[in-house]
PDB file of C-alpha atoms in Angstrom:
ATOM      1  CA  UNK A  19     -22.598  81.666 -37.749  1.00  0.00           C
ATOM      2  CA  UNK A  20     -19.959  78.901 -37.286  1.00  0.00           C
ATOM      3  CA  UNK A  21     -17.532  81.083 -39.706  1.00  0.00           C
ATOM      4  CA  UNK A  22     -17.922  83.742 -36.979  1.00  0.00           C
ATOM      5  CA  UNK A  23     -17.328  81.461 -34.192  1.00  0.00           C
ATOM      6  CA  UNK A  24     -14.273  79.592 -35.807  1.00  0.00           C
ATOM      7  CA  UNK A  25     -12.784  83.105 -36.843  1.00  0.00           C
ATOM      8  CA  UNK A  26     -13.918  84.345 -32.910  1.00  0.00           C
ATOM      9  CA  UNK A  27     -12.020  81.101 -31.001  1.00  0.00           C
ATOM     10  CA  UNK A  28      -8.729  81.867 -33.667  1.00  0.00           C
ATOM     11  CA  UNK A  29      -8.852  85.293 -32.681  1.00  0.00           C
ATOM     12  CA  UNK A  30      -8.395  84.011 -28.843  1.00  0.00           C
ATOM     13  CA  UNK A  31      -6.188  81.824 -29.063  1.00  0.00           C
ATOM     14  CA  UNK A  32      -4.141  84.117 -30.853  1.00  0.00           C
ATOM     15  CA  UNK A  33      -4.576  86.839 -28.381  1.00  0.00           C
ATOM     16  CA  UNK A  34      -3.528  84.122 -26.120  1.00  0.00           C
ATOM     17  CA  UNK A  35      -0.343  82.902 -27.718  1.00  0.00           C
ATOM     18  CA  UNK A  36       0.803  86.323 -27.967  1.00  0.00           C
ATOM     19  CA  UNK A  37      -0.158  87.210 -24.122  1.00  0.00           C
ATOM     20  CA  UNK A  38       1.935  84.053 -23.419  1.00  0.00           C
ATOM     21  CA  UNK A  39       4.612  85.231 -26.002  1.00  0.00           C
ATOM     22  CA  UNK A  40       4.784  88.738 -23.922  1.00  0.00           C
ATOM     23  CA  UNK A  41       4.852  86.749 -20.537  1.00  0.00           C
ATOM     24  CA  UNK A  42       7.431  84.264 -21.623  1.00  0.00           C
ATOM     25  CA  UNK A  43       9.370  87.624 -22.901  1.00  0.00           C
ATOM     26  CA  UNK A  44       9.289  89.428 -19.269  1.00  0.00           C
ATOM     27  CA  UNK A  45       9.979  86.262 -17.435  1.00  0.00           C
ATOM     28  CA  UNK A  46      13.006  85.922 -19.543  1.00  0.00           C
ATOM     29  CA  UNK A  47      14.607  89.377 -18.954  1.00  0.00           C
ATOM     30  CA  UNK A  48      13.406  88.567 -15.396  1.00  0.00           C
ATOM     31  CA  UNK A  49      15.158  85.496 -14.803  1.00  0.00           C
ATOM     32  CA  UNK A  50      18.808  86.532 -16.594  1.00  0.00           C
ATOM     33  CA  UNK A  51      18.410  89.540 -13.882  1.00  0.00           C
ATOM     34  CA  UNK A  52      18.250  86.657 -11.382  1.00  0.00           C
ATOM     35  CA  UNK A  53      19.268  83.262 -12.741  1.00  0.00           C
ATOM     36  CA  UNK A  54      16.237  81.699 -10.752  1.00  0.00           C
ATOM     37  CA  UNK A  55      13.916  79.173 -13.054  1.00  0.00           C
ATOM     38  CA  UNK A  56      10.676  80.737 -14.381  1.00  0.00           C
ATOM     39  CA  UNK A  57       6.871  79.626 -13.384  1.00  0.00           C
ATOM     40  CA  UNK A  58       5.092  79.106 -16.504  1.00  0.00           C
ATOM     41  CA  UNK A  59       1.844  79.355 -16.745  1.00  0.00           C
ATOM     42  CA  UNK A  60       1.534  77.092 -19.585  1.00  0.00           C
ATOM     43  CA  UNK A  61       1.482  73.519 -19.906  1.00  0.00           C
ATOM     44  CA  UNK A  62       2.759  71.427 -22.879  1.00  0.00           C
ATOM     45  CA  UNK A  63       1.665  67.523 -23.986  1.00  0.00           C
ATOM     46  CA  UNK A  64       4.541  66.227 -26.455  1.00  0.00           C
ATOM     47  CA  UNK A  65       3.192  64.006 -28.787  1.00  0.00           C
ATOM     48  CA  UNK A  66       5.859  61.595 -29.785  1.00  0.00           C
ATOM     49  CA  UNK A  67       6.781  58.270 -31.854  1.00  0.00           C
ATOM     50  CA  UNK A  68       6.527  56.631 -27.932  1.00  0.00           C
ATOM     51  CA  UNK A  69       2.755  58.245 -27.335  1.00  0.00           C
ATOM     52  CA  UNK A  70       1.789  61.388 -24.664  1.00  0.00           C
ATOM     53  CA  UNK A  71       4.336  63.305 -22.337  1.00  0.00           C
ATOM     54  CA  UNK A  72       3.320  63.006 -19.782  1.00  0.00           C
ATOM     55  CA  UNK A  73      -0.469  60.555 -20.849  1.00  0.00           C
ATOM     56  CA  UNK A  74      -1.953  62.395 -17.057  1.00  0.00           C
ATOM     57  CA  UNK A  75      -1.329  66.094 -16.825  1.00  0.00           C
ATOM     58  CA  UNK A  76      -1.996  67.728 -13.521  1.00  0.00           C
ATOM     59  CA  UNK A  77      -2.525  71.714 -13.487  1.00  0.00           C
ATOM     60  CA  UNK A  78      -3.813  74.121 -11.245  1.00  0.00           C
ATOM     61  CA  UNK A  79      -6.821  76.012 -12.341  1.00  0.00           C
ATOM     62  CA  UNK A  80      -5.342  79.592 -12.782  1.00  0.00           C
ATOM     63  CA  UNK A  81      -2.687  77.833 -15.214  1.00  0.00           C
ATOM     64  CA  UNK A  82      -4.790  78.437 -18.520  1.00  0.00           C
ATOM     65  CA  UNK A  83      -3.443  77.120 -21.579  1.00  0.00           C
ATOM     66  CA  UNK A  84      -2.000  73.749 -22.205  1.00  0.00           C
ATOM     67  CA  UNK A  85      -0.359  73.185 -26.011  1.00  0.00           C
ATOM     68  CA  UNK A  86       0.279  69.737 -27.653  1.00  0.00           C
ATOM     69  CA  UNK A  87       3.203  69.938 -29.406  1.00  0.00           C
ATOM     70  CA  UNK A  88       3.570  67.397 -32.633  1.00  0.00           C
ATOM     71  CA  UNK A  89       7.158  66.247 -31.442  1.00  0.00           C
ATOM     72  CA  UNK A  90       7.032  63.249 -33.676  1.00  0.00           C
ATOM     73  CA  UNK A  91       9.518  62.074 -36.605  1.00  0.00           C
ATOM     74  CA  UNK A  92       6.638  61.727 -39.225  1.00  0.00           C
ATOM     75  CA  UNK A  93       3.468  61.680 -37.422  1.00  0.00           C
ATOM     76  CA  UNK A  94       0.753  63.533 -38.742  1.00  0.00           C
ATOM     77  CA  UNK A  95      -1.980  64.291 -35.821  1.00  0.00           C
ATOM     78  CA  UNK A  96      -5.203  64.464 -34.911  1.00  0.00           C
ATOM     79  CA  UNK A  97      -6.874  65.705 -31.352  1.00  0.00           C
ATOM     80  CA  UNK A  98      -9.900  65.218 -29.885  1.00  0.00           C
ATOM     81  CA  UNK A  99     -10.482  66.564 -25.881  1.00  0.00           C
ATOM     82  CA  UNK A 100     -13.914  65.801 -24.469  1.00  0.00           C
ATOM     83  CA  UNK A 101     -15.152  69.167 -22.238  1.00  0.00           C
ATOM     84  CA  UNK A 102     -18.570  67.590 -21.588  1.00  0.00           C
ATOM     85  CA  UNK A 103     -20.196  70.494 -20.027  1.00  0.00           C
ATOM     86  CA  UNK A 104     -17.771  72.744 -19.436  1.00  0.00           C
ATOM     87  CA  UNK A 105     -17.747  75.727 -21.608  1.00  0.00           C
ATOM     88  CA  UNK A 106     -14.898  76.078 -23.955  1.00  0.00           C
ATOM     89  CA  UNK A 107     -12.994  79.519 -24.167  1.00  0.00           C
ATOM     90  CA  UNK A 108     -10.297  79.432 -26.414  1.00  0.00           C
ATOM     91  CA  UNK A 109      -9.354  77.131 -29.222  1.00  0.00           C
ATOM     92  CA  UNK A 110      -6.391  77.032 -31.950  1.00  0.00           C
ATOM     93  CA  UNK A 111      -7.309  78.082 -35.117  1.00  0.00           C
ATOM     94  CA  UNK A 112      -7.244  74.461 -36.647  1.00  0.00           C
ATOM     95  CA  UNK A 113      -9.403  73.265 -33.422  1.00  0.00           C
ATOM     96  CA  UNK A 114     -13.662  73.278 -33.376  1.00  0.00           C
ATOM     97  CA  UNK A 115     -15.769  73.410 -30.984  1.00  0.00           C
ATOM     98  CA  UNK A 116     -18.555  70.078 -31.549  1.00  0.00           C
ATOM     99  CA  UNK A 117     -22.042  70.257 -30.564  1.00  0.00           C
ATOM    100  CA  UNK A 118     -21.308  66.962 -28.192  1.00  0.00           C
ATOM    101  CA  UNK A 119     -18.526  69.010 -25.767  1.00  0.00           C
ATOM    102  CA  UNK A 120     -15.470  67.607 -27.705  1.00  0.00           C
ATOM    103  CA  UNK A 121     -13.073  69.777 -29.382  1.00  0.00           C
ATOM    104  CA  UNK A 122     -11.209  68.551 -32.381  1.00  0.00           C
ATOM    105  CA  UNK A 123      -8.749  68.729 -35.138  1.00  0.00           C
ATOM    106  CA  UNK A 124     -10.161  70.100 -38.238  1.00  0.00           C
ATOM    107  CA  UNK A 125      -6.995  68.885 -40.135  1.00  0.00           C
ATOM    108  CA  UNK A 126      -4.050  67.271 -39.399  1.00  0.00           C
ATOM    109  CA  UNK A 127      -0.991  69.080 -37.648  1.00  0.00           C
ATOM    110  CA  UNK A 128       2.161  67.726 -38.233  1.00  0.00           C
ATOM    111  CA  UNK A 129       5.823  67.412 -36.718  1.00  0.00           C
ATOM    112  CA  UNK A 130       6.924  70.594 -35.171  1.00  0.00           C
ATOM    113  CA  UNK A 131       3.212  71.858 -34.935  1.00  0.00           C
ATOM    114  CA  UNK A 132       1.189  72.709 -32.002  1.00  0.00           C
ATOM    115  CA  UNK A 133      -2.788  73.822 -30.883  1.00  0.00           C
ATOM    116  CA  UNK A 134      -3.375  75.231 -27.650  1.00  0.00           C
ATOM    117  CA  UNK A 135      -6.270  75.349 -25.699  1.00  0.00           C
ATOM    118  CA  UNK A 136      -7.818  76.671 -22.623  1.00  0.00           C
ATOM    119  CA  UNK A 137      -8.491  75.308 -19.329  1.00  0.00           C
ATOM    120  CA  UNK A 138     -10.783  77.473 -17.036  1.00  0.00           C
ATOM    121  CA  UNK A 139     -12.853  74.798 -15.208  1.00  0.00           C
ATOM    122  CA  UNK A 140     -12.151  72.684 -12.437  1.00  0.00           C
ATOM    123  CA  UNK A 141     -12.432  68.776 -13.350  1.00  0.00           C
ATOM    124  CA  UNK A 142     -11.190  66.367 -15.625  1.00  0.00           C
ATOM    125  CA  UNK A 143     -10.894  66.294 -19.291  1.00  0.00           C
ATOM    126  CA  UNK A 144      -9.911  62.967 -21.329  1.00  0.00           C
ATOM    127  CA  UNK A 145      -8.247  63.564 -24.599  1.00  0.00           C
ATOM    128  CA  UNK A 146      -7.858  61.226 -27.725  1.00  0.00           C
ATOM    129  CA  UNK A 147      -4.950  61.450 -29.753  1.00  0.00           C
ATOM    130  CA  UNK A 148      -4.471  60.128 -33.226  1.00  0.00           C
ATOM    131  CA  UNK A 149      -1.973  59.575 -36.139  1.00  0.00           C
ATOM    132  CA  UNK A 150       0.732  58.493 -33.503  1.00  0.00           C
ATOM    133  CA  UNK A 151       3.270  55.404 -34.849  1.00  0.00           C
ATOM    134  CA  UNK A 152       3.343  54.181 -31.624  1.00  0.00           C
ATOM    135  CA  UNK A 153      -1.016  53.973 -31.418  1.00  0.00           C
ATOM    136  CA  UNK A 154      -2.248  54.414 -35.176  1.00  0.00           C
ATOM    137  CA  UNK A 155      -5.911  53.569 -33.444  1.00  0.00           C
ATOM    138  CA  UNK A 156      -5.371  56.433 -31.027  1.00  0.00           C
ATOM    139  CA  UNK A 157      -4.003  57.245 -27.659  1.00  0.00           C
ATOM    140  CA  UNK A 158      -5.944  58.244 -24.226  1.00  0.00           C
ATOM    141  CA  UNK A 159      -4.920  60.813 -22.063  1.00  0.00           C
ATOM    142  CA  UNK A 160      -6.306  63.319 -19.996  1.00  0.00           C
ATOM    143  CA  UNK A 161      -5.981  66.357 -18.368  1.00  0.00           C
ATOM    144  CA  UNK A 162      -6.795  66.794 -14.423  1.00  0.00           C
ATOM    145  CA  UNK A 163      -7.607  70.590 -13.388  1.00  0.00           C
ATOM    146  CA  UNK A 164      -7.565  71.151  -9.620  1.00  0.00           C
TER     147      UNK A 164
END
């Protein structure tokens, strides 16, 4: 059963990243028609050798997916984001889905690496993140969806 369900949340987040990939393609031929700046509908956490970019991030509901990009030297990564009890709808393939409402790492991601996962619920969502050089103990952040 958890097989299924692991296999089921990398399917969508697949399905995801390539909807995104599609999105990101259009906007692009969109904006070299117009030169204007893009809205994404994406959001991205860098994880770096200083800690979280940006530690707070602020989204609106209808914005979806946020990834955490690995954009440290040497760090290898771990991520834990506490849903409570919110549902959870899509997941990386290298994220799970915990019994107490947190999703998290099921191995380390390193430099250059990212997960993804989806927002779909109003409120506010801490996040741990660990393996940084600049918080070996782990880092607190959150995400705020309005």
């Amino acid at each position: 059963m958890i097989g299924r369900l692991t296999t089921f949340a990398f399917f969508l987040g697949l399905q995801a990243l390539l909807a995104s990939a599609l999105l990101c393609a259009a906007l692009a031929a969109d904006r070299a028609a117009s030169n204007a700046p893009p809205d994404s509908q994406n959001r991205i956490i860098k994880l770096t050798d200083k800690g979280l970019e940006p530690q707070v991030l602020k989204m609106k509901k209808d914005d979806y997916i946020v990834f955490f990009l690995n954009s440290s030297k040497d760090s290898l990564t771990t991520l834990e984001v506490d849903y409570g009890e919110k549902p959870t709808h899509c997941t990386s393939g290298n994220l799970a889905v915990r019994r107490t409402g947190i999703v998290g790492s099921t191995k380390p991601f390193g430099p250059r690496d990212f997960v993804s996962l989806c927002f779909h619920d109003v409120g506010t969502y801490p996040l741990t993140v660990y393996g940084l050089t600049a918080a070996p103990k782990g880092i607190t952040g959150s995400i705020l969806v309005e």
